Amino acid sequence: MNNIISWTAEDEAIIATNTDATECKRCAVELGYWKDEYISYFVKHVDRKAPEINRGYYARVKAMEMFIHQFLERCGTQCQIINLGCGFDTLYWRLKDTTQAVSNFIELDFPSVTSKKCHIIKRNKQLLEKICKEDGEVIIRSGDLHSDGYHLLGCDLRCLKEVRRKLEAGGATGDAPTLLLAECVLVYLRPDAALALLQHLASSFPRCVLLVYEQCNLGDKFGEVMVRNLSARGCALAGERHCREPAAQVERLRGLGFDEARSWDMETVWRSFPEEDRVRVESLEMLDERELLQQLNTHYALTVATRGDLFADLDLNS
Ligand SMILES: C[S@@+](CC[C@H](N)C(=O)[O-])C[C@H]1O[C@@H](n2cnc3c(N)ncnc32)[C@H](O)[C@@H]1O
């Protein structure tokens, strides 16, 4: 029997943030900021975004990639990646095209997002063939997709019982080195739900890296305007009070069971990129509002929390 779940208008607005993110990523890819052969399957048409938005997305994607590669360098491909609030992220397919495809890749999002993603995968051979090993089986049932090494699972991250059940169904194991991705998702969870989720993840995976990309410094004037604008679109940031200065994120994650944590605002991350990358990206589009980009950059942060000695030295540009 199908469970009939009704989402609130607020949940719908949160779900719609995936469309925004996918459109912004596709726009930046089309303009040459980075390469992604798969993003166009997930969103058909996009209007051009402002240069500061494109540059912000470049920094976000590159920063996540920088740490994903550091994780893989340390543990090789016998590991698992768990993508929380995955939306239409294409990382699984991008890794498949390199030598870095991992043993198990699990993606979690609301069922309405995962069932759409399942549908798009099923309709596009280029996506489907990458999740299907020779003689392998792909099972699509109730908005979930299971294959050998890739699991796309619908669940509400606010419900720990469901998260546990889905991770088990996806074959997650505490024995493997684990990369946990939370790109613009924890901020949408109530603080108690985020806390329970993070504590559970830290205790379940003794060798892990958690990458969190989300807003920071929301307590200042510019931050307040960001929160107000989102809330006017029906999208409340339930976890807003944890999006303070990066040092507060570090404290919070250490307190939740991670051994080490570091956090940088995106202006610091941007300055850590190799000069040739920054020069190339800066030449793609004229930017009139450098100050606005700087303000945006200082209101987003990348936080890296780790458990286990193997990952203790993860750092910007190491
Ligand atoms: C801004 S999008 C980011 C998508 C993707 N991580 C990326 O960066 O491209 C936020 C995603 O988190 C998901 N999300 C937010 N709250 C969630 C919850 N309680 N349970 C499951 N997914 C959630 C949304 O559905 C959406 O796909």
GROMACS .gro file of C-alpha atoms and ligand atoms in nm:
model
  345
    1MET     CA    1   0.000   0.000   0.000
    2ASN     CA    2   0.129   0.348  -0.080
    3ASN     CA    3   0.172   0.585   0.212
    4ILE     CA    4  -0.008   0.908   0.142
    5ILE     CA    5   0.209   1.187   0.279
    6SER     CA    6   0.109   1.547   0.260
    7TRP     CA    7   0.374   1.814   0.271
    8THR     CA    8   0.324   2.160   0.407
    9ALA     CA    9   0.354   2.471   0.189
   10GLU     CA   10   0.683   2.531   0.368
   11ASP     CA   11   0.811   2.187   0.265
   12GLU     CA   12   0.708   2.264  -0.095
   13ALA     CA   13   0.913   2.585  -0.085
   14ILE     CA   14   1.211   2.389   0.049
   15ILE     CA   15   1.170   2.127  -0.222
   16ALA     CA   16   1.166   2.409  -0.481
   17THR     CA   17   1.515   2.517  -0.368
   18ASN     CA   18   1.640   2.214  -0.557
   19THR     CA   19   1.505   2.356  -0.883
   20ASP     CA   20   1.680   2.686  -0.809
   21ALA     CA   21   2.011   2.515  -0.734
   22THR     CA   22   1.991   2.296  -1.045
   23GLU     CA   23   1.906   2.593  -1.268
   24CYS     CA   24   2.190   2.801  -1.128
   25LYS     CA   25   2.434   2.514  -1.176
   26ARG     CA   26   2.323   2.456  -1.534
   27CYS     CA   27   2.354   2.827  -1.614
   28ALA     CA   28   2.710   2.841  -1.478
   29VAL     CA   29   2.804   2.521  -1.663
   30GLU     CA   30   2.671   2.665  -1.992
   31LEU     CA   31   2.883   2.974  -1.940
   32GLY     CA   32   3.196   2.760  -1.897
   33TYR     CA   33   3.253   2.792  -1.519
   34TRP     CA   34   3.301   2.415  -1.485
   35LYS     CA   35   3.217   2.100  -1.680
   36ASP     CA   36   2.916   1.883  -1.607
   37GLU     CA   37   2.783   1.666  -1.888
   38TYR     CA   38   2.485   1.553  -1.684
   39ILE     CA   39   2.323   1.863  -1.538
   40SER     CA   40   2.126   1.935  -1.857
   41TYR     CA   41   1.926   1.612  -1.812
   42PHE     CA   42   1.785   1.747  -1.489
   43VAL     CA   43   1.673   2.092  -1.598
   44LYS     CA   44   1.579   2.181  -1.950
   45HIS     CA   45   1.585   2.555  -1.980
   46VAL     CA   46   1.741   2.825  -1.770
   47ASP     CA   47   1.747   3.201  -1.779
   48ARG     CA   48   2.084   3.364  -1.742
   49LYS     CA   49   2.176   3.438  -1.380
   50ALA     CA   50   2.372   3.736  -1.249
   51PRO     CA   51   2.754   3.702  -1.262
   52GLU     CA   52   2.787   3.706  -0.882
   53ILE     CA   53   2.546   3.411  -0.861
   54ASN     CA   54   2.744   3.215  -1.121
   55ARG     CA   55   3.071   3.287  -0.944
   56GLY     CA   56   2.920   3.192  -0.609
   57TYR     CA   57   2.807   2.858  -0.750
   58TYR     CA   58   3.150   2.800  -0.901
   59ALA     CA   59   3.311   2.847  -0.559
   60ARG     CA   60   3.053   2.617  -0.399
   61VAL     CA   61   3.099   2.332  -0.647
   62LYS     CA   62   3.480   2.365  -0.656
   63ALA     CA   63   3.509   2.380  -0.277
   64MET     CA   64   3.301   2.065  -0.236
   65GLU     CA   65   3.509   1.894  -0.507
   66MET     CA   66   3.835   1.995  -0.341
   67PHE     CA   67   3.741   1.809  -0.023
   68ILE     CA   68   3.577   1.516  -0.202
   69HIS     CA   69   3.911   1.458  -0.377
   70GLN     CA   70   4.106   1.490  -0.051
   71PHE     CA   71   3.875   1.230   0.103
   72LEU     CA   72   3.920   0.992  -0.191
   73GLU     CA   73   4.297   1.044  -0.196
   74ARG     CA   74   4.314   0.923   0.162
   75CYS     CA   75   4.085   0.624   0.147
   76GLY     CA   76   4.067   0.515  -0.219
   77THR     CA   77   3.745   0.402  -0.380
   78GLN     CA   78   3.653   0.133  -0.122
   79CYS     CA   79   3.429   0.374   0.061
   80GLN     CA   80   3.080   0.513   0.064
   81ILE     CA   81   2.932   0.854  -0.007
   82ILE     CA   82   2.604   0.960   0.152
   83ASN     CA   83   2.451   1.269  -0.006
   84LEU     CA   84   2.196   1.428   0.230
   85GLY     CA   85   1.933   1.640   0.055
   86CYS     CA   86   2.092   1.542  -0.275
   87GLY     CA   87   1.841   1.720  -0.498
   88PHE     CA   88   1.943   1.670  -0.862
   89ASP     CA   89   2.316   1.666  -0.781
   90THR     CA   90   2.518   1.492  -1.054
   91LEU     CA   91   2.825   1.399  -0.847
   92TYR     CA   92   2.765   1.025  -0.883
   93TRP     CA   93   2.787   1.044  -1.264
   94ARG     CA   94   3.079   1.286  -1.262
   95LEU     CA   95   3.279   1.050  -1.039
   96LYS     CA   96   3.185   0.755  -1.260
   97ASP     CA   97   3.368   0.926  -1.548
   98THR     CA   98   3.689   0.937  -1.344
   99THR     CA   99   3.890   0.668  -1.172
  100GLN     CA  100   3.723   0.767  -0.848
  101ALA     CA  101   3.385   0.592  -0.863
  102VAL     CA  102   3.315   0.467  -0.512
  103SER     CA  103   3.185   0.129  -0.392
  104ASN     CA  104   2.854   0.263  -0.266
  105PHE     CA  105   2.678   0.592  -0.325
  106ILE     CA  106   2.358   0.670  -0.134
  107GLU     CA  107   2.140   0.973  -0.202
  108LEU     CA  108   1.858   1.091   0.025
  109ASP     CA  109   1.594   1.357  -0.031
  110PHE     CA  110   1.220   1.405   0.006
  111PRO     CA  111   1.032   1.132  -0.187
  112SER     CA  112   0.890   1.387  -0.431
  113VAL     CA  113   1.246   1.484  -0.529
  114THR     CA  114   1.384   1.130  -0.545
  115SER     CA  115   1.091   1.003  -0.752
  116LYS     CA  116   1.146   1.284  -1.005
  117LYS     CA  117   1.518   1.203  -1.011
  118CYS     CA  118   1.435   0.832  -1.062
  119HIS     CA  119   1.209   0.923  -1.351
  120ILE     CA  120   1.476   1.136  -1.519
  121ILE     CA  121   1.737   0.861  -1.473
  122LYS     CA  122   1.502   0.600  -1.618
  123ARG     CA  123   1.429   0.813  -1.925
  124ASN     CA  124   1.790   0.894  -2.011
  125LYS     CA  125   2.019   0.616  -2.127
  126GLN     CA  126   2.334   0.818  -2.051
  127LEU     CA  127   2.233   0.837  -1.685
  128LEU     CA  128   2.089   0.488  -1.658
  129GLU     CA  129   2.384   0.307  -1.811
  130LYS     CA  130   2.618   0.451  -1.547
  131ILE     CA  131   2.420   0.302  -1.259
  132CYS     CA  132   2.379  -0.034  -1.422
  133LYS     CA  133   2.672  -0.276  -1.396
  134GLU     CA  134   2.695  -0.558  -1.650
  135ASP     CA  135   2.421  -0.810  -1.571
  136GLY     CA  136   2.327  -0.582  -1.285
  137GLU     CA  137   1.974  -0.503  -1.189
  138VAL     CA  138   1.813  -0.166  -1.133
  139ILE     CA  139   1.508  -0.177  -0.908
  140ILE     CA  140   1.278   0.122  -0.899
  141ARG     CA  141   1.002   0.101  -0.640
  142SER     CA  142   0.790   0.367  -0.466
  143GLY     CA  143   1.021   0.650  -0.569
  144ASP     CA  144   1.336   0.466  -0.457
  145LEU     CA  145   1.603   0.331  -0.687
  146HIS     CA  146   1.843   0.051  -0.596
  147SER     CA  147   2.130  -0.076  -0.805
  148ASP     CA  148   2.463  -0.234  -0.731
  149GLY     CA  149   2.651   0.064  -0.586
  150TYR     CA  150   2.392   0.340  -0.626
  151HIS     CA  151   2.084   0.398  -0.410
  152LEU     CA  152   1.846   0.691  -0.441
  153LEU     CA  153   1.606   0.694  -0.149
  154GLY     CA  154   1.311   0.908  -0.051
  155CYS     CA  155   1.293   1.013   0.312
  156ASP     CA  156   1.244   1.304   0.544
  157LEU     CA  157   1.575   1.387   0.709
  158ARG     CA  158   1.384   1.520   1.009
  159CYS     CA  159   1.272   1.169   1.091
  160LEU     CA  160   1.569   0.976   1.226
  161LYS     CA  161   1.388   0.643   1.223
  162GLU     CA  162   1.326   0.678   0.852
  163VAL     CA  163   1.685   0.790   0.785
  164ARG     CA  164   1.816   0.483   0.969
  165ARG     CA  165   1.586   0.250   0.776
  166LYS     CA  166   1.679   0.403   0.441
  167LEU     CA  167   2.053   0.398   0.511
  168GLU     CA  168   2.024   0.032   0.599
  169ALA     CA  169   1.827  -0.036   0.280
  170GLY     CA  170   2.101   0.144   0.086
  171GLY     CA  171   2.365  -0.085   0.235
  172ALA     CA  172   2.540   0.181   0.446
  173THR     CA  173   2.794   0.028   0.679
  174GLY     CA  174   2.983   0.162   0.978
  175ASP     CA  175   3.296  -0.023   0.864
  176ALA     CA  176   3.365   0.178   0.550
  177PRO     CA  177   3.523   0.522   0.528
  178THR     CA  178   3.229   0.751   0.470
  179LEU     CA  179   3.186   1.089   0.309
  180LEU     CA  180   2.873   1.272   0.423
  181LEU     CA  181   2.761   1.560   0.203
  182ALA     CA  182   2.522   1.830   0.322
  183GLU     CA  183   2.517   2.098   0.054
  184CYS     CA  184   2.256   2.359   0.147
  185VAL     CA  185   2.030   2.123   0.338
  186LEU     CA  186   2.086   2.130   0.717
  187VAL     CA  187   1.972   2.491   0.730
  188TYR     CA  188   1.621   2.374   0.638
  189LEU     CA  189   1.598   2.139   0.936
  190ARG     CA  190   1.479   2.243   1.281
  191PRO     CA  191   1.777   2.261   1.519
  192ASP     CA  192   1.661   1.956   1.721
  193ALA     CA  193   1.619   1.747   1.404
  194ALA     CA  194   1.958   1.856   1.264
  195LEU     CA  195   2.122   1.781   1.597
  196ALA     CA  196   1.972   1.430   1.616
  197LEU     CA  197   2.072   1.360   1.255
  198LEU     CA  198   2.430   1.480   1.300
  199GLN     CA  199   2.475   1.295   1.627
  200HIS     CA  200   2.346   0.978   1.467
  201LEU     CA  201   2.581   1.014   1.169
  202ALA     CA  202   2.884   1.090   1.386
  203SER     CA  203   2.818   0.787   1.604
  204SER     CA  204   2.743   0.552   1.313
  205PHE     CA  205   3.053   0.628   1.104
  206PRO     CA  206   3.379   0.618   1.304
  207ARG     CA  207   3.586   0.701   0.994
  208CYS     CA  208   3.407   0.984   0.821
  209VAL     CA  209   3.422   1.330   0.673
  210LEU     CA  210   3.120   1.559   0.679
  211LEU     CA  211   3.110   1.851   0.433
  212VAL     CA  212   2.855   2.119   0.511
  213TYR     CA  213   2.801   2.410   0.275
  214GLU     CA  214   2.546   2.666   0.388
  215GLN     CA  215   2.476   3.019   0.503
  216CYS     CA  216   2.676   3.178   0.784
  217ASN     CA  217   2.690   3.513   0.965
  218LEU     CA  218   2.311   3.541   0.939
  219GLY     CA  219   2.304   3.754   1.255
  220ASP     CA  220   2.434   4.069   1.082
  221LYS     CA  221   2.237   4.318   0.871
  222PHE     CA  222   2.310   4.155   0.534
  223GLY     CA  223   2.227   3.814   0.685
  224GLU     CA  224   1.896   3.942   0.816
  225VAL     CA  225   1.805   4.063   0.466
  226MET     CA  226   1.893   3.721   0.321
  227VAL     CA  227   1.667   3.551   0.576
  228ARG     CA  228   1.383   3.798   0.512
  229ASN     CA  229   1.406   3.751   0.133
  230LEU     CA  230   1.390   3.375   0.162
  231SER     CA  231   1.105   3.389   0.407
  232ALA     CA  232   0.911   3.618   0.170
  233ARG     CA  233   0.934   3.333  -0.081
  234GLY     CA  234   0.779   3.100   0.176
  235CYS     CA  235   1.112   2.940   0.254
  236ALA     CA  236   1.192   2.961   0.622
  237LEU     CA  237   1.541   2.871   0.739
  238ALA     CA  238   1.447   2.659   1.040
  239GLY     CA  239   1.815   2.609   1.127
  240GLU     CA  240   1.900   2.977   1.092
  241ARG     CA  241   2.020   3.013   1.448
  242HIS     CA  242   2.307   2.773   1.379
  243CYS     CA  243   2.424   2.975   1.080
  244ARG     CA  244   2.639   3.216   1.277
  245GLU     CA  245   3.009   3.278   1.240
  246PRO     CA  246   3.214   2.980   1.113
  247ALA     CA  247   3.378   2.932   1.457
  248ALA     CA  248   3.033   2.855   1.602
  249GLN     CA  249   2.981   2.578   1.345
  250VAL     CA  250   3.311   2.427   1.450
  251GLU     CA  251   3.208   2.427   1.817
  252ARG     CA  252   2.872   2.277   1.735
  253LEU     CA  253   3.012   1.988   1.531
  254ARG     CA  254   3.282   1.909   1.786
  255GLY     CA  255   3.009   1.895   2.048
  256LEU     CA  256   2.808   1.649   1.839
  257GLY     CA  257   3.073   1.379   1.827
  258PHE     CA  258   3.313   1.478   1.548
  259ASP     CA  259   3.683   1.475   1.647
  260GLU     CA  260   3.785   1.774   1.438
  261ALA     CA  261   3.605   2.053   1.257
  262ARG     CA  262   3.710   2.352   1.049
  263SER     CA  263   3.505   2.616   0.879
  264TRP     CA  264   3.581   2.898   0.638
  265ASP     CA  265   3.364   3.162   0.483
  266MET     CA  266   3.356   3.146   0.104
  267GLU     CA  267   3.567   3.460   0.060
  268THR     CA  268   3.850   3.271   0.235
  269VAL     CA  269   3.779   2.961   0.028
  270TRP     CA  270   3.781   3.166  -0.295
  271ARG     CA  271   4.119   3.318  -0.207
  272SER     CA  272   4.260   2.970  -0.149
  273PHE     CA  273   4.190   2.860  -0.508
  274PRO     CA  274   4.492   2.850  -0.741
  275GLU     CA  275   4.546   3.187  -0.906
  276GLU     CA  276   4.507   3.048  -1.258
  277ASP     CA  277   4.157   2.921  -1.171
  278ARG     CA  278   4.053   3.255  -1.028
  279VAL     CA  279   4.191   3.440  -1.332
  280ARG     CA  280   4.009   3.207  -1.571
  281VAL     CA  281   3.677   3.239  -1.388
  282GLU     CA  282   3.709   3.615  -1.351
  283SER     CA  283   3.754   3.645  -1.726
  284LEU     CA  284   3.425   3.468  -1.803
  285GLU     CA  285   3.193   3.755  -1.715
  286MET     CA  286   3.223   4.120  -1.622
  287LEU     CA  287   3.137   4.176  -1.259
  288ASP     CA  288   3.012   4.524  -1.174
  289GLU     CA  289   2.918   4.443  -0.819
  290ARG     CA  290   3.236   4.302  -0.667
  291GLU     CA  291   3.119   4.427  -0.328
  292LEU     CA  292   2.794   4.232  -0.351
  293LEU     CA  293   2.986   3.914  -0.435
  294GLN     CA  294   3.211   3.973  -0.136
  295GLN     CA  295   2.909   4.015   0.088
  296LEU     CA  296   2.751   3.699  -0.047
  297ASN     CA  297   3.080   3.513  -0.004
  298THR     CA  298   3.108   3.616   0.358
  299HIS     CA  299   2.756   3.482   0.419
  300TYR     CA  300   2.822   3.128   0.304
  301ALA     CA  301   3.066   2.885   0.462
  302LEU     CA  302   3.218   2.548   0.401
  303THR     CA  303   3.260   2.337   0.712
  304VAL     CA  304   3.454   2.012   0.729
  305ALA     CA  305   3.411   1.782   1.027
  306THR     CA  306   3.595   1.453   1.062
  307ARG     CA  307   3.621   1.137   1.269
  308GLY     CA  308   3.927   0.916   1.254
  309ASP     CA  309   4.299   0.987   1.218
  310LEU     CA  310   4.297   0.931   0.842
  311PHE     CA  311   4.115   1.257   0.781
  312ALA     CA  312   4.253   1.479   1.058
  313ASP     CA  313   4.467   1.685   0.818
  314LEU     CA  314   4.203   1.783   0.561
  315ASP     CA  315   4.251   2.150   0.479
  316LEU     CA  316   4.206   2.421   0.219
  317ASN     CA  317   4.445   2.356  -0.070
  318SER     CA  318   4.637   2.072   0.095
  319LIG     C1  319   1.904   2.384  -0.193
  319LIG     S1  320   1.864   2.219  -0.236
  319LIG     C2  321   2.026   2.151  -0.251
  319LIG     C3  322   2.032   2.029  -0.337
  319LIG     C4  323   2.173   1.972  -0.354
  319LIG     N1  324   2.231   1.934  -0.228
  319LIG     C5  325   2.260   2.075  -0.422
  319LIG     O1  326   2.334   2.144  -0.351
  319LIG     O2  327   2.252   2.091  -0.544
  319LIG     C6  328   1.809   2.153  -0.079
  319LIG     C7  329   1.766   2.010  -0.089
  319LIG     O3  330   1.747   1.959   0.043
  319LIG     C8  331   1.630   1.882   0.043
  319LIG     N2  332   1.574   1.878   0.180
  319LIG     C9  333   1.551   1.983   0.262
  319LIG     N3  334   1.493   1.941   0.377
  319LIG    C10  335   1.481   1.806   0.367
  319LIG    C11  336   1.430   1.704   0.452
  319LIG     N4  337   1.375   1.734   0.571
  319LIG     N5  338   1.433   1.576   0.410
  319LIG    C12  339   1.486   1.545   0.289
  319LIG     N6  340   1.537   1.637   0.204
  319LIG    C13  341   1.534   1.766   0.241
  319LIG    C14  342   1.538   1.956  -0.053
  319LIG     O4  343   1.431   1.875  -0.098
  319LIG    C15  344   1.634   1.994  -0.164
  319LIG     O5  345   1.646   1.896  -0.262
   0.00000   0.00000   0.00000
